[in-house]
Amino acid sequence: MQPSSLHTVSMFDQFRAAASAEAEPQRMLFVFAAAALPDDATPAQRASFSAGRGGTLTPLTCVDKSPADLAGFEALVAEASEAGPAWDVVFAAGLSGRAGRAPSAEQVERALDTMVGRVRGGTIGNLLALDRTGEALQFI
């Protein structure tokens, strides 16, 4: 994981603003994950992980919010810190409703399950990824 040159809070704010501007009702989906090393990691892998690269990501918890539910990234971090285990990365995506209706609880649950599976499988390329400080992450 490497922080990008983009400032994360503005990335989160842009994400929230884009969801708010959509014609159809939106849900913002979040998967919180912890970074770790496997027990059998090599010394090189351990050194790389210590430098902020490599390792595995394990989904811990997920939540959905309407764009109006959050004032900003700091509010999301505060809520997540109170509600769940310590996390290192949050992945975000949007889910659009149809015909003026917000996505159903079942649609949200399926989308979150898909996101969790993608994090477990490492197919995270089109998800917004932010660290705890709000820095946007790129996975290379």
PDB file of C-alpha atoms in Angstrom:
ATOM      1  CA  MET A   1       0.000   0.000   0.000  1.00  0.00           C
ATOM      2  CA  GLN A   2       1.316   3.385  -0.906  1.00  0.00           C
ATOM      3  CA  PRO A   3      -0.335   6.717  -0.136  1.00  0.00           C
ATOM      4  CA  SER A   4      -1.171   8.550  -3.334  1.00  0.00           C
ATOM      5  CA  SER A   5      -0.450  12.192  -3.933  1.00  0.00           C
ATOM      6  CA  LEU A   6      -4.166  12.963  -3.572  1.00  0.00           C
ATOM      7  CA  HIS A   7      -5.389  14.288  -0.248  1.00  0.00           C
ATOM      8  CA  THR A   8      -7.801  11.728   1.207  1.00  0.00           C
ATOM      9  CA  VAL A   9     -10.254  13.987   2.968  1.00  0.00           C
ATOM     10  CA  SER A  10     -10.926  15.703  -0.344  1.00  0.00           C
ATOM     11  CA  MET A  11     -11.259  12.260  -1.966  1.00  0.00           C
ATOM     12  CA  PHE A  12     -13.838  11.267   0.638  1.00  0.00           C
ATOM     13  CA  ASP A  13     -15.605  14.606   0.289  1.00  0.00           C
ATOM     14  CA  GLN A  14     -15.661  14.179  -3.500  1.00  0.00           C
ATOM     15  CA  PHE A  15     -17.056  10.662  -3.094  1.00  0.00           C
ATOM     16  CA  ARG A  16     -19.770  11.931  -0.739  1.00  0.00           C
ATOM     17  CA  ALA A  17     -20.563  14.916  -2.974  1.00  0.00           C
ATOM     18  CA  ALA A  18     -20.822  12.678  -6.062  1.00  0.00           C
ATOM     19  CA  ALA A  19     -23.234  10.363  -4.234  1.00  0.00           C
ATOM     20  CA  SER A  20     -25.304  13.356  -3.096  1.00  0.00           C
ATOM     21  CA  ALA A  21     -25.453  14.766  -6.629  1.00  0.00           C
ATOM     22  CA  GLU A  22     -26.821  11.590  -8.231  1.00  0.00           C
ATOM     23  CA  ALA A  23     -30.405  11.707  -9.484  1.00  0.00           C
ATOM     24  CA  GLU A  24     -31.225   8.387  -7.801  1.00  0.00           C
ATOM     25  CA  PRO A  25     -30.926   7.804  -4.035  1.00  0.00           C
ATOM     26  CA  GLN A  26     -27.535   6.416  -3.076  1.00  0.00           C
ATOM     27  CA  ARG A  27     -25.988   4.300  -0.353  1.00  0.00           C
ATOM     28  CA  MET A  28     -22.324   4.671   0.492  1.00  0.00           C
ATOM     29  CA  LEU A  29     -20.820   1.260   1.274  1.00  0.00           C
ATOM     30  CA  PHE A  30     -17.786   0.786   3.528  1.00  0.00           C
ATOM     31  CA  VAL A  31     -15.667  -2.267   4.346  1.00  0.00           C
ATOM     32  CA  PHE A  32     -13.135  -1.825   7.145  1.00  0.00           C
ATOM     33  CA  ALA A  33     -10.076  -4.088   6.985  1.00  0.00           C
ATOM     34  CA  ALA A  34      -6.965  -4.848   9.020  1.00  0.00           C
ATOM     35  CA  ALA A  35      -3.521  -5.242   7.482  1.00  0.00           C
ATOM     36  CA  ALA A  36      -1.388  -8.136   8.693  1.00  0.00           C
ATOM     37  CA  LEU A  37       1.378 -10.518   7.776  1.00  0.00           C
ATOM     38  CA  PRO A  38       0.972 -14.272   7.553  1.00  0.00           C
ATOM     39  CA  ASP A  39       2.707 -16.228  10.313  1.00  0.00           C
ATOM     40  CA  ASP A  40       5.156 -17.700   7.792  1.00  0.00           C
ATOM     41  CA  ALA A  41       6.236 -14.316   6.341  1.00  0.00           C
ATOM     42  CA  THR A  42       9.849 -14.092   5.234  1.00  0.00           C
ATOM     43  CA  PRO A  43      12.239 -11.499   6.660  1.00  0.00           C
ATOM     44  CA  ALA A  44      11.970  -9.572   3.380  1.00  0.00           C
ATOM     45  CA  GLN A  45       8.160  -9.584   3.620  1.00  0.00           C
ATOM     46  CA  ARG A  46       8.366  -8.396   7.226  1.00  0.00           C
ATOM     47  CA  ALA A  47      10.699  -5.546   6.256  1.00  0.00           C
ATOM     48  CA  SER A  48       8.432  -4.562   3.374  1.00  0.00           C
ATOM     49  CA  PHE A  49       5.380  -4.620   5.663  1.00  0.00           C
ATOM     50  CA  SER A  50       7.190  -2.460   8.223  1.00  0.00           C
ATOM     51  CA  ALA A  51       7.801   0.050   5.412  1.00  0.00           C
ATOM     52  CA  GLY A  52       4.069   0.136   4.620  1.00  0.00           C
ATOM     53  CA  ARG A  53       4.003  -2.312   1.709  1.00  0.00           C
ATOM     54  CA  GLY A  54       2.688  -5.838   1.336  1.00  0.00           C
ATOM     55  CA  GLY A  55       0.789  -8.015   3.737  1.00  0.00           C
ATOM     56  CA  THR A  56      -2.798  -9.174   3.642  1.00  0.00           C
ATOM     57  CA  LEU A  57      -6.063  -7.371   4.247  1.00  0.00           C
ATOM     58  CA  THR A  58      -8.740  -9.016   6.344  1.00  0.00           C
ATOM     59  CA  PRO A  59     -12.262  -7.544   6.274  1.00  0.00           C
ATOM     60  CA  LEU A  60     -13.470  -6.800   9.806  1.00  0.00           C
ATOM     61  CA  THR A  61     -16.804  -5.064   9.476  1.00  0.00           C
ATOM     62  CA  CYS A  62     -18.956  -3.273   6.941  1.00  0.00           C
ATOM     63  CA  VAL A  63     -21.615  -0.594   6.983  1.00  0.00           C
ATOM     64  CA  ASP A  64     -23.762   1.436   4.627  1.00  0.00           C
ATOM     65  CA  LYS A  65     -24.696   5.088   4.978  1.00  0.00           C
ATOM     66  CA  SER A  66     -26.673   7.620   3.018  1.00  0.00           C
ATOM     67  CA  PRO A  67     -24.569  10.601   1.894  1.00  0.00           C
ATOM     68  CA  ALA A  68     -26.463  12.764   4.410  1.00  0.00           C
ATOM     69  CA  ASP A  69     -25.527  10.407   7.279  1.00  0.00           C
ATOM     70  CA  LEU A  70     -21.908  11.561   7.437  1.00  0.00           C
ATOM     71  CA  ALA A  71     -20.479  15.034   7.864  1.00  0.00           C
ATOM     72  CA  GLY A  72     -17.051  13.905   6.644  1.00  0.00           C
ATOM     73  CA  PHE A  73     -14.252  11.398   6.930  1.00  0.00           C
ATOM     74  CA  GLU A  74     -13.512  12.310  10.533  1.00  0.00           C
ATOM     75  CA  ALA A  75     -17.099  11.410  11.488  1.00  0.00           C
ATOM     76  CA  LEU A  76     -16.751   8.030   9.779  1.00  0.00           C
ATOM     77  CA  VAL A  77     -13.489   7.329  11.622  1.00  0.00           C
ATOM     78  CA  ALA A  78     -15.005   8.344  14.962  1.00  0.00           C
ATOM     79  CA  GLU A  79     -18.050   6.145  14.457  1.00  0.00           C
ATOM     80  CA  ALA A  80     -15.958   3.191  13.303  1.00  0.00           C
ATOM     81  CA  SER A  81     -13.595   3.575  16.252  1.00  0.00           C
ATOM     82  CA  GLU A  82     -16.506   3.432  18.696  1.00  0.00           C
ATOM     83  CA  ALA A  83     -18.338   0.581  16.996  1.00  0.00           C
ATOM     84  CA  GLY A  84     -15.740  -1.953  15.963  1.00  0.00           C
ATOM     85  CA  PRO A  85     -12.238  -3.375  16.067  1.00  0.00           C
ATOM     86  CA  ALA A  86      -9.124  -1.429  15.075  1.00  0.00           C
ATOM     87  CA  TRP A  87      -8.776  -1.174  11.307  1.00  0.00           C
ATOM     88  CA  ASP A  88      -6.097  -0.010   8.866  1.00  0.00           C
ATOM     89  CA  VAL A  89      -7.935   0.512   5.572  1.00  0.00           C
ATOM     90  CA  VAL A  90     -11.512   1.385   4.663  1.00  0.00           C
ATOM     91  CA  PHE A  91     -12.807   0.535   1.203  1.00  0.00           C
ATOM     92  CA  ALA A  92     -15.704   2.563  -0.182  1.00  0.00           C
ATOM     93  CA  ALA A  93     -18.135   2.199  -3.064  1.00  0.00           C
ATOM     94  CA  GLY A  94     -21.533   3.553  -4.007  1.00  0.00           C
ATOM     95  CA  LEU A  95     -24.806   1.771  -4.690  1.00  0.00           C
ATOM     96  CA  SER A  96     -27.526   3.498  -6.657  1.00  0.00           C
ATOM     97  CA  GLY A  97     -31.244   3.133  -6.193  1.00  0.00           C
ATOM     98  CA  ARG A  98     -33.791   3.121  -9.015  1.00  0.00           C
ATOM     99  CA  ALA A  99     -36.994   4.909  -9.849  1.00  0.00           C
ATOM    100  CA  GLY A 100     -36.556   7.311  -6.937  1.00  0.00           C
ATOM    101  CA  ARG A 101     -36.151   4.518  -4.363  1.00  0.00           C
ATOM    102  CA  ALA A 102     -33.052   3.853  -2.311  1.00  0.00           C
ATOM    103  CA  PRO A 103     -31.461   0.414  -2.656  1.00  0.00           C
ATOM    104  CA  SER A 104     -33.248  -2.216  -0.574  1.00  0.00           C
ATOM    105  CA  ALA A 105     -31.670  -3.759   2.504  1.00  0.00           C
ATOM    106  CA  GLU A 106     -31.174  -6.966   0.500  1.00  0.00           C
ATOM    107  CA  GLN A 107     -29.404  -5.107  -2.318  1.00  0.00           C
ATOM    108  CA  VAL A 108     -27.152  -3.353   0.181  1.00  0.00           C
ATOM    109  CA  GLU A 109     -26.347  -6.646   1.919  1.00  0.00           C
ATOM    110  CA  ARG A 110     -25.478  -8.338  -1.406  1.00  0.00           C
ATOM    111  CA  ALA A 111     -23.281  -5.402  -2.438  1.00  0.00           C
ATOM    112  CA  LEU A 112     -21.456  -5.406   0.912  1.00  0.00           C
ATOM    113  CA  ASP A 113     -20.965  -9.183   0.682  1.00  0.00           C
ATOM    114  CA  THR A 114     -19.491  -8.693  -2.792  1.00  0.00           C
ATOM    115  CA  MET A 115     -17.142  -5.988  -1.499  1.00  0.00           C
ATOM    116  CA  VAL A 116     -16.001  -8.209   1.383  1.00  0.00           C
ATOM    117  CA  GLY A 117     -15.301 -11.010  -1.108  1.00  0.00           C
ATOM    118  CA  ARG A 118     -13.348  -8.641  -3.320  1.00  0.00           C
ATOM    119  CA  VAL A 119     -11.216  -7.476  -0.389  1.00  0.00           C
ATOM    120  CA  ARG A 120     -10.550 -11.099   0.605  1.00  0.00           C
ATOM    121  CA  GLY A 121      -9.667 -11.944  -2.997  1.00  0.00           C
ATOM    122  CA  GLY A 122      -7.551  -8.850  -3.600  1.00  0.00           C
ATOM    123  CA  THR A 123      -9.734  -7.539  -6.455  1.00  0.00           C
ATOM    124  CA  ILE A 124      -9.988  -4.024  -5.076  1.00  0.00           C
ATOM    125  CA  GLY A 125      -8.899  -1.955  -8.064  1.00  0.00           C
ATOM    126  CA  ASN A 126     -12.056   0.114  -8.480  1.00  0.00           C
ATOM    127  CA  LEU A 127     -12.809   0.667  -4.793  1.00  0.00           C
ATOM    128  CA  LEU A 128     -11.825   3.874  -3.027  1.00  0.00           C
ATOM    129  CA  ALA A 129      -9.267   2.887  -0.372  1.00  0.00           C
ATOM    130  CA  LEU A 130      -8.368   5.190   2.523  1.00  0.00           C
ATOM    131  CA  ASP A 131      -6.103   4.715   5.513  1.00  0.00           C
ATOM    132  CA  ARG A 132      -7.021   5.821   9.044  1.00  0.00           C
ATOM    133  CA  THR A 133      -5.602   9.288   8.466  1.00  0.00           C
ATOM    134  CA  GLY A 134      -7.653   9.781   5.312  1.00  0.00           C
ATOM    135  CA  GLU A 135      -4.839   9.254   2.827  1.00  0.00           C
ATOM    136  CA  ALA A 136      -5.946   7.662  -0.429  1.00  0.00           C
ATOM    137  CA  LEU A 137      -4.155   4.380  -1.066  1.00  0.00           C
ATOM    138  CA  GLN A 138      -3.054   2.795  -4.305  1.00  0.00           C
ATOM    139  CA  PHE A 139      -2.346  -0.907  -4.405  1.00  0.00           C
ATOM    140  CA  ILE A 140       0.431  -1.842  -6.793  1.00  0.00           C
TER     141      ILE A 140
END
